[in-house]
CSV table of C-alpha atoms and ligand atoms in Angstrom, one decimal:
chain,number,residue,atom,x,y,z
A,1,UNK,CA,11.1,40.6,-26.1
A,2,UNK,CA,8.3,43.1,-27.3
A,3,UNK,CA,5.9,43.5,-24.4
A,4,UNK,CA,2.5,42.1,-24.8
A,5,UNK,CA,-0.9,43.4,-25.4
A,6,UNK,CA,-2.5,44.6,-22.5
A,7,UNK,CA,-6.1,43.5,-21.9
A,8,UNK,CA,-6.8,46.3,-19.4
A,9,UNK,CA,-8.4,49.4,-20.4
A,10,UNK,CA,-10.0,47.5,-23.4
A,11,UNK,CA,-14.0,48.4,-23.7
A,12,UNK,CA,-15.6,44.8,-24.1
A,13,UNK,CA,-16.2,45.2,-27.8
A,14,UNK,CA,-12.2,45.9,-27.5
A,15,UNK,CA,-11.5,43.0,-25.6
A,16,UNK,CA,-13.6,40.4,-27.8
A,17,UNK,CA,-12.2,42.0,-31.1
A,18,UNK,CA,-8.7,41.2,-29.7
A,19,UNK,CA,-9.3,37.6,-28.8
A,20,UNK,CA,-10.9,37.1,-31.9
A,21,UNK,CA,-7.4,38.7,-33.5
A,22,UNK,CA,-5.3,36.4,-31.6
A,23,UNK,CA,-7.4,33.7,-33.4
A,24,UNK,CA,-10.5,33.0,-30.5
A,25,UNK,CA,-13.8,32.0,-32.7
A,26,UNK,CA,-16.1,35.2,-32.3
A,27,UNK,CA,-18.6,33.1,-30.4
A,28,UNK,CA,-16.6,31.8,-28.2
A,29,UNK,CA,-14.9,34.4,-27.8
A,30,UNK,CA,-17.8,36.8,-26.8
A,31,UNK,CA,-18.5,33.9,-24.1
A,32,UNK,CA,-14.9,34.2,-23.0
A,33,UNK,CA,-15.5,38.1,-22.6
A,34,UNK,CA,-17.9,37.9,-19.5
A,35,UNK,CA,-15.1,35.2,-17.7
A,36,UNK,CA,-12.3,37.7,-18.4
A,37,UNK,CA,-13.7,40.5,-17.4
A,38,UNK,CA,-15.1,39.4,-14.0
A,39,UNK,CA,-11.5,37.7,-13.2
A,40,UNK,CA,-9.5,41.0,-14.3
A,41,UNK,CA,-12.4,43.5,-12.7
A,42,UNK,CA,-14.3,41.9,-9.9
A,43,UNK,CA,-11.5,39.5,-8.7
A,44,UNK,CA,-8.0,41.4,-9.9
A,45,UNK,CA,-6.4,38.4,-11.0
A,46,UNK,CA,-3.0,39.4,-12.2
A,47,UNK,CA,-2.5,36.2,-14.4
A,48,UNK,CA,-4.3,34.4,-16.9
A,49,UNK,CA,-3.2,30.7,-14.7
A,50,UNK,CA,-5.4,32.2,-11.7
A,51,UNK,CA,-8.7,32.0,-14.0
A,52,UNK,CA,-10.1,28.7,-12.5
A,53,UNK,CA,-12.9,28.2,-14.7
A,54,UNK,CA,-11.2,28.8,-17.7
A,55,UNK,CA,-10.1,25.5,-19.8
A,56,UNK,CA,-6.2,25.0,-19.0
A,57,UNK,CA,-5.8,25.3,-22.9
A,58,UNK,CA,-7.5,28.6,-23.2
A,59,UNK,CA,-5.5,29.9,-20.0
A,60,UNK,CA,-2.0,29.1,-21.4
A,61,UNK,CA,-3.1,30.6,-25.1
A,62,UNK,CA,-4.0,34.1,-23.2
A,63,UNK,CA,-0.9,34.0,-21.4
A,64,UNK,CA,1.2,33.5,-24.4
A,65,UNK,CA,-0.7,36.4,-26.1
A,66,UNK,CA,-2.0,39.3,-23.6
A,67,UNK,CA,-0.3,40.8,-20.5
A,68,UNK,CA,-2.7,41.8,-17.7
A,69,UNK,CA,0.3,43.6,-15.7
A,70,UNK,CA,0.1,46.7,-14.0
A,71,UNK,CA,2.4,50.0,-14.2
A,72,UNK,CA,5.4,49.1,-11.8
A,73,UNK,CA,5.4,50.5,-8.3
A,74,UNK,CA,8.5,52.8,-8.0
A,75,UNK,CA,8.0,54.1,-4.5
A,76,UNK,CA,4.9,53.9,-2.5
A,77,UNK,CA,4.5,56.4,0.7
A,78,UNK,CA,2.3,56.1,3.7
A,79,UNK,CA,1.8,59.5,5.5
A,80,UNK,CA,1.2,59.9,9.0
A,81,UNK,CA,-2.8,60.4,8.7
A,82,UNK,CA,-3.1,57.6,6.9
A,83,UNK,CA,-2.5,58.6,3.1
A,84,UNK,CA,-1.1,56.5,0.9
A,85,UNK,CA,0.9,57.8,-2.6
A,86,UNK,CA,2.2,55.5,-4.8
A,87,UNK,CA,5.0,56.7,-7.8
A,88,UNK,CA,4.1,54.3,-10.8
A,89,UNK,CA,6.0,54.0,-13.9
A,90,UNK,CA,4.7,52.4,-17.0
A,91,UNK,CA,8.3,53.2,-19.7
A,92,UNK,CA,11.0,55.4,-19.7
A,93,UNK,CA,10.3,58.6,-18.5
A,94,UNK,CA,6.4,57.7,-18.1
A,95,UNK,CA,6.0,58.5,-14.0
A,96,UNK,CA,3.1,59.8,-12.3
A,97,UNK,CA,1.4,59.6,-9.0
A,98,UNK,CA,-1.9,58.4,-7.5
A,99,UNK,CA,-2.7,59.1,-3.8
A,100,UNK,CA,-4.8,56.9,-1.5
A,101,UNK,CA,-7.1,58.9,1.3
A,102,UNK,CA,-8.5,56.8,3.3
A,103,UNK,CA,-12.0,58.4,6.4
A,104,UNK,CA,-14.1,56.9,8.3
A,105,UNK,CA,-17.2,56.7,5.8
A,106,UNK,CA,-15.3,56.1,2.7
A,107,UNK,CA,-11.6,56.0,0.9
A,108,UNK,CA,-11.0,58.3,-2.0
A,109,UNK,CA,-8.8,57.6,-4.5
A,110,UNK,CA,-7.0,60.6,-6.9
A,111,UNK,CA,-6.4,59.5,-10.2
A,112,UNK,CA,-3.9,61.2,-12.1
A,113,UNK,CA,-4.9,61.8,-15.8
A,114,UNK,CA,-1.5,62.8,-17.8
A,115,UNK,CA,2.1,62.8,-16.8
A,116,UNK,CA,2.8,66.5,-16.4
A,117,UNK,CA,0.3,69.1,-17.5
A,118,UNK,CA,-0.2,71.7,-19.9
A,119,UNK,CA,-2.2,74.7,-17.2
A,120,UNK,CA,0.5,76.3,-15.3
A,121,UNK,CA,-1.9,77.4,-12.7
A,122,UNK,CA,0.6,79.3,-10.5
A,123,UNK,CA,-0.3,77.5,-7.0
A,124,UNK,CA,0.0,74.3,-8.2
A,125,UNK,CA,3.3,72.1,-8.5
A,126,UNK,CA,2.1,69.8,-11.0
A,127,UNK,CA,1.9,73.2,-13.2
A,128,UNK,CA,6.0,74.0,-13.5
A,129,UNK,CA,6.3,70.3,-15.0
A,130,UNK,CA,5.5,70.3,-18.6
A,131,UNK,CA,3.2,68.0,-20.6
A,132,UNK,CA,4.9,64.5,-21.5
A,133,UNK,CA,1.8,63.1,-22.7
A,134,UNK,CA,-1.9,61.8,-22.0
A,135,UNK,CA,-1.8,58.4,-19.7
A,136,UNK,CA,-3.8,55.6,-21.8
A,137,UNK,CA,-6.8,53.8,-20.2
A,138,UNK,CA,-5.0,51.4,-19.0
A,139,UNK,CA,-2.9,53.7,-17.2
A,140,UNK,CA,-5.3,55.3,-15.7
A,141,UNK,CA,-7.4,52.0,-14.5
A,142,UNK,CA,-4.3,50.6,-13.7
A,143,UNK,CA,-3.7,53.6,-11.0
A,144,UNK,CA,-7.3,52.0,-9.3
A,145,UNK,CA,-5.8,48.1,-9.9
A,146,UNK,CA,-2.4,48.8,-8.3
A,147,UNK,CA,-4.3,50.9,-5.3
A,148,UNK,CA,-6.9,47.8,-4.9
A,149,UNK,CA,-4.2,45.1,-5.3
A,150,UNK,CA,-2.4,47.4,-2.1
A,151,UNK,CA,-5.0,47.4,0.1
A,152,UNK,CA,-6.4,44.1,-0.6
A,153,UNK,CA,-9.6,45.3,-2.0
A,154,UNK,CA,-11.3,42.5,-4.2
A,155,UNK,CA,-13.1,41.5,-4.8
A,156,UNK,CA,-14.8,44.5,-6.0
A,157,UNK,CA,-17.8,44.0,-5.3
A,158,UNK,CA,-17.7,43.6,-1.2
A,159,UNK,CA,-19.2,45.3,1.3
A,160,UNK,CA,-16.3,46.2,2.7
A,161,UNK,CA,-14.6,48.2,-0.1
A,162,UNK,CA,-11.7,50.0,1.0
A,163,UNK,CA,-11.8,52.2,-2.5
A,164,UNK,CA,-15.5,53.8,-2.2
A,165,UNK,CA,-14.7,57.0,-4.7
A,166,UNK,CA,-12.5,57.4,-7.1
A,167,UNK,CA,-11.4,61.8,-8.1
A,168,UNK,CA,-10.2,63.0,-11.3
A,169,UNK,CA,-7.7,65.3,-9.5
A,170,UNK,CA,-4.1,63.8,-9.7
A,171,UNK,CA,-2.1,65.2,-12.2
A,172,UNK,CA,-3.5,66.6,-15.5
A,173,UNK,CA,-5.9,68.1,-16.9
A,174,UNK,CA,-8.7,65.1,-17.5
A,175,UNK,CA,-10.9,66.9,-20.1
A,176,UNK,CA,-7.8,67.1,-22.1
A,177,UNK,CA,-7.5,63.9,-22.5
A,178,UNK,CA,-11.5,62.9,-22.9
A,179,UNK,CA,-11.3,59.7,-24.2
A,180,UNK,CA,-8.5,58.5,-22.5
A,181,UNK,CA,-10.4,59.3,-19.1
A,182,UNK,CA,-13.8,58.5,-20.1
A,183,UNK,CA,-12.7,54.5,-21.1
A,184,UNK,CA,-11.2,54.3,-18.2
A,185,UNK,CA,-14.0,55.8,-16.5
A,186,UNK,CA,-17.0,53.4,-18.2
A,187,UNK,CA,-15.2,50.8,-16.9
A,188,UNK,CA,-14.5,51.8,-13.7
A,189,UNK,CA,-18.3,52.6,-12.8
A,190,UNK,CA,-19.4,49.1,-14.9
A,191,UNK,CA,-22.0,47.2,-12.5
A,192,UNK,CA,-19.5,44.0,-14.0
A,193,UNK,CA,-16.4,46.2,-13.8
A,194,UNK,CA,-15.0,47.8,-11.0
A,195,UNK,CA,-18.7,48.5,-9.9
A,196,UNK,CA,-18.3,52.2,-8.5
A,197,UNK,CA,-21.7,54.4,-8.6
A,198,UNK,CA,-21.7,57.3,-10.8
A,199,UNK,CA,-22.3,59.1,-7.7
A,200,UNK,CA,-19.1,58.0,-6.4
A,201,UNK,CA,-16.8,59.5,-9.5
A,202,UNK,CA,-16.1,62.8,-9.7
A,203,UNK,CA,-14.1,64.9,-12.2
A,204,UNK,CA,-12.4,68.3,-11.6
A,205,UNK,CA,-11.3,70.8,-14.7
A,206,UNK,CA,-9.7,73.9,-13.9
A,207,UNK,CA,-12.5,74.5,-16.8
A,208,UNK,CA,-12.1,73.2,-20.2
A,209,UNK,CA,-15.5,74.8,-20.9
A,210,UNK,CA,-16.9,73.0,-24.4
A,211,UNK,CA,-15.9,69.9,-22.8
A,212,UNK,CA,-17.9,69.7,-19.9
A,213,UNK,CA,-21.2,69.2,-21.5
A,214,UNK,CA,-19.6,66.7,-23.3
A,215,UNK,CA,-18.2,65.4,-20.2
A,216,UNK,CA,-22.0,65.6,-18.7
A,217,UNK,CA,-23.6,63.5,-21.4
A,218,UNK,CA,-20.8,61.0,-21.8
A,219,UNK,CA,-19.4,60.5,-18.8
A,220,UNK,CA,-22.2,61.3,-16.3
A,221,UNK,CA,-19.5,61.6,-13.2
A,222,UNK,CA,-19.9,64.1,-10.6
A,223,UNK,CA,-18.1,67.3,-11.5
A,224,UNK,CA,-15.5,70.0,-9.9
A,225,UNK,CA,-14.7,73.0,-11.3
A,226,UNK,CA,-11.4,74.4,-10.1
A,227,UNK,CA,-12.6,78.0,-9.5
A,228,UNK,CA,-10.1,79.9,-7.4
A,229,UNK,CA,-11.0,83.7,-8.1
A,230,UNK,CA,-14.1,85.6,-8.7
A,231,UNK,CA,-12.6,88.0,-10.4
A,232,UNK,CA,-11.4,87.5,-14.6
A,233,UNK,CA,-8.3,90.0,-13.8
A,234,UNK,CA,-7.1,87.5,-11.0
A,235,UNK,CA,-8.2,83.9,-12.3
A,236,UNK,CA,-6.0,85.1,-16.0
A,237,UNK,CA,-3.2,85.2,-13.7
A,238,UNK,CA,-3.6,82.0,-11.3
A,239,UNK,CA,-5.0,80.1,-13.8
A,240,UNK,CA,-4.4,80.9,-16.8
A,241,UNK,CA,-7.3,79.1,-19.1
A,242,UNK,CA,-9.4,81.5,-18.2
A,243,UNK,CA,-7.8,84.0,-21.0
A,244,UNK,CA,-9.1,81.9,-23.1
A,245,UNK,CA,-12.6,80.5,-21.1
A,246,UNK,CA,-14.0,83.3,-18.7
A,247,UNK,CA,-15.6,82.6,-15.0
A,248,UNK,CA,-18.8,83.7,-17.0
A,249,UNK,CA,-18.9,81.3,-19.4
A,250,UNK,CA,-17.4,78.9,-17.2
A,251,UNK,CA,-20.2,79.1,-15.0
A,252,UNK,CA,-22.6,79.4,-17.5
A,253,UNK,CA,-21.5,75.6,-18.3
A,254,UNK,CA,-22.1,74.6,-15.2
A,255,UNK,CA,-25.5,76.1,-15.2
A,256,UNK,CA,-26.3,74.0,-17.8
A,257,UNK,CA,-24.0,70.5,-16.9
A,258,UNK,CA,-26.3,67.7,-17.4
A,259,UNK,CA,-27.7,65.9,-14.3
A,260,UNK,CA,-26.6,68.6,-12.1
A,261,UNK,CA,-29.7,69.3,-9.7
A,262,UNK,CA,-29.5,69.7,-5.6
A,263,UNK,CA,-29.0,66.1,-4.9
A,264,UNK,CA,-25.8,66.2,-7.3
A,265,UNK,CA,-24.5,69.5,-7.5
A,266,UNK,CA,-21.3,70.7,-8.6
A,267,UNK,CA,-18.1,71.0,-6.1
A,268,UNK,CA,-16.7,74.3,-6.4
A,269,UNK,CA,-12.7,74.0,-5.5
A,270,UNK,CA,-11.1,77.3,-3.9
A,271,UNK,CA,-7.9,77.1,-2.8
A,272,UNK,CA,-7.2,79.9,0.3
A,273,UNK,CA,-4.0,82.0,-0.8
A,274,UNK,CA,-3.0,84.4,1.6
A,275,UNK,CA,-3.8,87.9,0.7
A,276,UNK,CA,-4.8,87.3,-2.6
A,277,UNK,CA,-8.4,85.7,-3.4
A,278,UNK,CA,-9.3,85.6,0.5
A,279,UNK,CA,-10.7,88.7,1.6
A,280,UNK,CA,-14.2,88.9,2.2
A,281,UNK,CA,-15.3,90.6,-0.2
A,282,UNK,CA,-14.2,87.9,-2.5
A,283,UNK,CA,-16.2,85.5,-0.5
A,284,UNK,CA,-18.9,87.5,-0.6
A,285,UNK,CA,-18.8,87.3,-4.4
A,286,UNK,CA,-18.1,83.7,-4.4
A,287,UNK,CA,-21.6,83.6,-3.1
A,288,UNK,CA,-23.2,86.1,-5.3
A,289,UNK,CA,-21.6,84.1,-8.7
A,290,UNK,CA,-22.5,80.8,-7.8
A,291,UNK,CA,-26.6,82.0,-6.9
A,292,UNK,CA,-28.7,79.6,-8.8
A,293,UNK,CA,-25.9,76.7,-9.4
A,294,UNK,CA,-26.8,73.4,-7.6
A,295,UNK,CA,-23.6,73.8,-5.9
A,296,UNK,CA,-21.1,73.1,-3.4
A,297,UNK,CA,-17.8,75.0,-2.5
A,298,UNK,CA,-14.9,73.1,-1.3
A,299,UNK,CA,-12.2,75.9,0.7
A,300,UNK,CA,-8.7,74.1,0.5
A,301,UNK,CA,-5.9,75.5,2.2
A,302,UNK,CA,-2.9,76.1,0.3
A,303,UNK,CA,-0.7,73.3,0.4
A,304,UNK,CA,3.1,74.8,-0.1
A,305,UNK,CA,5.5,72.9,-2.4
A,306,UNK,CA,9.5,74.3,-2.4
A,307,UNK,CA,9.7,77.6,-4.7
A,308,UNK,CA,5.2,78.3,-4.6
A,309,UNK,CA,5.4,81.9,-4.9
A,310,UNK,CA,2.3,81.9,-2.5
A,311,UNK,CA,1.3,81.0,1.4
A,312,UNK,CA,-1.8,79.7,3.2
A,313,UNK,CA,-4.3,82.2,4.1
A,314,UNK,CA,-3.9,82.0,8.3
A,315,UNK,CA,-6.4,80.0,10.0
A,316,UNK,CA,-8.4,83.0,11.2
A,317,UNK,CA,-9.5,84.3,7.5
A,318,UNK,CA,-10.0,81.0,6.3
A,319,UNK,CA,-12.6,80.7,9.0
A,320,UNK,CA,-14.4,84.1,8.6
A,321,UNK,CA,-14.4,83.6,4.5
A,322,UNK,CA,-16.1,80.0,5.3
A,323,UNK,CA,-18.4,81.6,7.7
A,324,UNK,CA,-19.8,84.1,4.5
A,325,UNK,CA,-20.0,81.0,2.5
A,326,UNK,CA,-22.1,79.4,5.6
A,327,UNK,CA,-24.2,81.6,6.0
A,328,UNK,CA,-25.1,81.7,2.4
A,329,UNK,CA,-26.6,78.2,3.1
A,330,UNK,CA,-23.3,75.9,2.0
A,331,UNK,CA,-22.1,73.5,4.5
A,332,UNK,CA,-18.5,72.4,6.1
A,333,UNK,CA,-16.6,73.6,3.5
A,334,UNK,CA,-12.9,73.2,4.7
A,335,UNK,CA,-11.0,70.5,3.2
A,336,UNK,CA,-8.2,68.7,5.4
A,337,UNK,CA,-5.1,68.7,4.2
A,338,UNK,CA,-4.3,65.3,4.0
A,339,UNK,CA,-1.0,63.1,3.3
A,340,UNK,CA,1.3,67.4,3.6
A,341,UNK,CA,4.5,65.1,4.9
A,342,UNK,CA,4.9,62.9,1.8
A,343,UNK,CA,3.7,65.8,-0.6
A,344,UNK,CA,0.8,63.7,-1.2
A,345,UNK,CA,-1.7,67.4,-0.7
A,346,UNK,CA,-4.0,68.9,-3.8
A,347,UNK,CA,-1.8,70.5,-6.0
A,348,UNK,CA,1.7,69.0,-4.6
A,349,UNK,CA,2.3,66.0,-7.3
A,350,UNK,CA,5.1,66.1,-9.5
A,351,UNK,CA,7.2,63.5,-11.3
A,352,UNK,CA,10.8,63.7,-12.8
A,353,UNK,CA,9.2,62.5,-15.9
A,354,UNK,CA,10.5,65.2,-18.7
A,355,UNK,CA,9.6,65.2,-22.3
A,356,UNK,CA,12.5,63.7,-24.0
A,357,UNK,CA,13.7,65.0,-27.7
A,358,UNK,CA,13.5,62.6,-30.0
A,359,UNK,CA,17.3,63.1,-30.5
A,360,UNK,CA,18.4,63.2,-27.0
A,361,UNK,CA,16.5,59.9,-26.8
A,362,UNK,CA,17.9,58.3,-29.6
A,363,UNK,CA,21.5,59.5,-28.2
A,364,UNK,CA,20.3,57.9,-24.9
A,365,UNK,CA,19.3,54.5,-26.5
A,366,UNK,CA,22.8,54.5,-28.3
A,367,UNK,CA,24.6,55.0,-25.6
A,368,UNK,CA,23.1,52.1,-23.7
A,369,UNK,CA,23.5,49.6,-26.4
A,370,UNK,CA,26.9,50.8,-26.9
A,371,UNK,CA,27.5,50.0,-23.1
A,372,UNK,CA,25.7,46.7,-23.1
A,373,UNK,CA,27.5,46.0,-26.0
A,374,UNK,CA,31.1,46.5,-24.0
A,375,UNK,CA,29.4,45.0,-21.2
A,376,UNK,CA,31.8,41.0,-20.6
A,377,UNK,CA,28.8,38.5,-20.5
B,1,SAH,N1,-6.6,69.9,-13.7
B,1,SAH,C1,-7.7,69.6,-12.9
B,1,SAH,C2,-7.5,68.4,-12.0
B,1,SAH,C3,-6.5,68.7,-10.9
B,1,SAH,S1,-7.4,68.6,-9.4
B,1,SAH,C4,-8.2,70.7,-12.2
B,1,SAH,O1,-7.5,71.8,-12.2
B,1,SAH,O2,-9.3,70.7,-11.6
B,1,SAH,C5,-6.3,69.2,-8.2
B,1,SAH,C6,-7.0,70.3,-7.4
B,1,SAH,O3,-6.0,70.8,-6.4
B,1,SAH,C7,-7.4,71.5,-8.2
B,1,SAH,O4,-8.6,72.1,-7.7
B,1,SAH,C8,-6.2,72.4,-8.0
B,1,SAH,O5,-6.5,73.7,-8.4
B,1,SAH,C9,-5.9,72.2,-6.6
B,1,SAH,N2,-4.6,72.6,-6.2
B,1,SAH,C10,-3.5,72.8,-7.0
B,1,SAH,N3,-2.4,73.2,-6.3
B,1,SAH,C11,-2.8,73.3,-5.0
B,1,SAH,C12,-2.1,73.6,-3.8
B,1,SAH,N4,-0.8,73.9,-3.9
B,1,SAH,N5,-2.8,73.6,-2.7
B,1,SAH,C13,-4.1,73.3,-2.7
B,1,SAH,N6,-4.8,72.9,-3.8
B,1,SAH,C14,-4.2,72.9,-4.9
């Protein structure tokens, strides 16, 4: 049997048009809308038969028509601090991860944006596994439903929520896949939706520059720049989109990312590889570049994956690098590793998923059918 449609992801002009489709009179269907929404949004229901205050008639028409399902749970990993990763899989080949972090104040969750990526930044695991493609809206939101179902956190608009922020910064590149990521996004900061502040969104590129004021005006998240190196001759090598956008126009974007201003500035990422951007004199010119940028710098120590070609700067340098970046007036800059032992770290996702030829599929798909078909019932 084909798989059903798939209300989730759907913007609300989506979700009416497709009820109307499935043969839902507009009217009635834009009434429906507001229902379906707060059951799939505010309440997670995970069936069409849970919608109390839906007529029985309505509820069995939905079920026979849309799927509200979420990607399938392949593994799911709790970590000694705490950190949760989950392994989800929405079709052959389609895997990808989305990591849990759970602190006193508030519990992040990192969204992944593609399966695979296309950057090959040269600390980063997710970077030796080639692009299989974009994840759709519902892929992404569904990474937040599966996480929220997990920790039994609906409805979503408690004031206990166990998912406070949600990061752009699982696998992918999310201004490569802008609309993708900002549908999601709209509806997971939707005061009817999920119900997340602006505020409490943030996206990272490693710097897709003529995106982000796109990503500024449309999107309106809090952003992260993937910075790294403060020199061009290093930052072409460790991440490589800088051939093609340069820390000074990078940061010239910044400069000029919409609703950036002291209360909101923009996280600056720098992950600490030994003997290679740490020295002080690179922090020193951390600080010099970023004069004038409503900013924040985030120092992450290098979390190793088997084969990284590169190791942790020691504890000792990490500490007199963030003390140049204190005294320039930026505060507790050191991000915890969290969730190392299940390779749930920045930088340490990875999936088997590989892009398939369409022939080595098709031989695949023969295969099995000849098997099924030899297969005594
Ligand atoms: N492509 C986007 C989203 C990924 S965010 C971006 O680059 O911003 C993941 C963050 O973890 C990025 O800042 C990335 O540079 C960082 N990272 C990657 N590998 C890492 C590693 N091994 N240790 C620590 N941080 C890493």
């Amino acid at each position: 049997m084909a798989a059903l449609p798939s209300l989730i992801g759907l913007d609300p002009q989506g979700v009416t048009s497709a009820l109307v489709e499935a043969g839902t009179p507009e009217k009635a269907a834009r009434m429906r809308l507001r229902q379906l929404w707060n059951w799939i949004y505010v309440h997670g229901a995970r069936d069409f038969g849970a919608m109390s205050n839906l007529a029985k008639d309505f509820r069995t028409q939905m079920a026979e028509q849309f799927t509200l399902a979420r990607p399938e749970v392949v593994t799911e990993q709790i970590s000694g601090d705490g950190t949760r990763k989950w392994l989800l899989r929405t079709g052959a080949g389609i895997e990808f991860e989305t990591v849990y972090i759970p602190e006193k104040d508030r519990g992040t969750l990192c969204v992944s944006s593609q399966v695979g990526c296309t950057l090959t930044c040269k600390f980063c695991h997710t970077g030796t596994q080639k692009l299989v493609r974009n994840l759709t809206p519902a892929e992404i939101l569904g990474q937040v439903l599966i996480a929220k179902d997990a920790l039994e956190d609906w409805p979503s608009t408690g004031p206990d929520r166990k998912v406070t922020n949600v990061v752009m910064m699982g696998m992918g590149e999310p201004l490569y896949n802008f609309d993708n990521v900002k549908a999601a996004l709209a509806i997971v900061t939707d005061g009817d939706g999920l119900a997340l502040s602006k505020r409490r969104v943030t996206l990272s590129t490693a710097g897709v520059v003529p995106m982000i004021p796109r990503a500024g005006a449309e999107i309106g998240s809090g952003l992260a720049i993937s910075l790294h190196a403060v020199r061009n001759e290093l930052r072409d090598v460790i991440v490589p989109i800088n051939k093609k956008y340069p820390i000074s126009e990078l940061l010239e974007a910044c400069r000029t990312y919409p609703g950036a201003s002291n209360s909101r500035r923009i996280t600056f990422e720098y992950v600490m590889l030994k003997g290679v951007n740490d020295s002080l004199a690179d922090a020193r010119e951390l600080v010099r570049l970023l004069a004038g940028i409503p900013a924040k710098i985030n120092l992450i120590p290098f979390n190793p994956w088997p084969g990284a070609p590169y190791e942790c700067s020691s504890w000792s340098q990490i500490e007199k690098f963030a003390q140049i970046v204190n005294d320039a007036g930026y505060a507790s800059p050191v991000r915890t590793p969290r969730g190392r032992d299940i390779m749930a770290a920045c930088g340490q996702l990875k999936s088997e998923s590989v892009k398939e030829r369409a022939s080595a599929r098709l031989a695949a798909e023969k295969l099995q059918s000849g098997q099924l078909a030899r297969m005594p019932s």
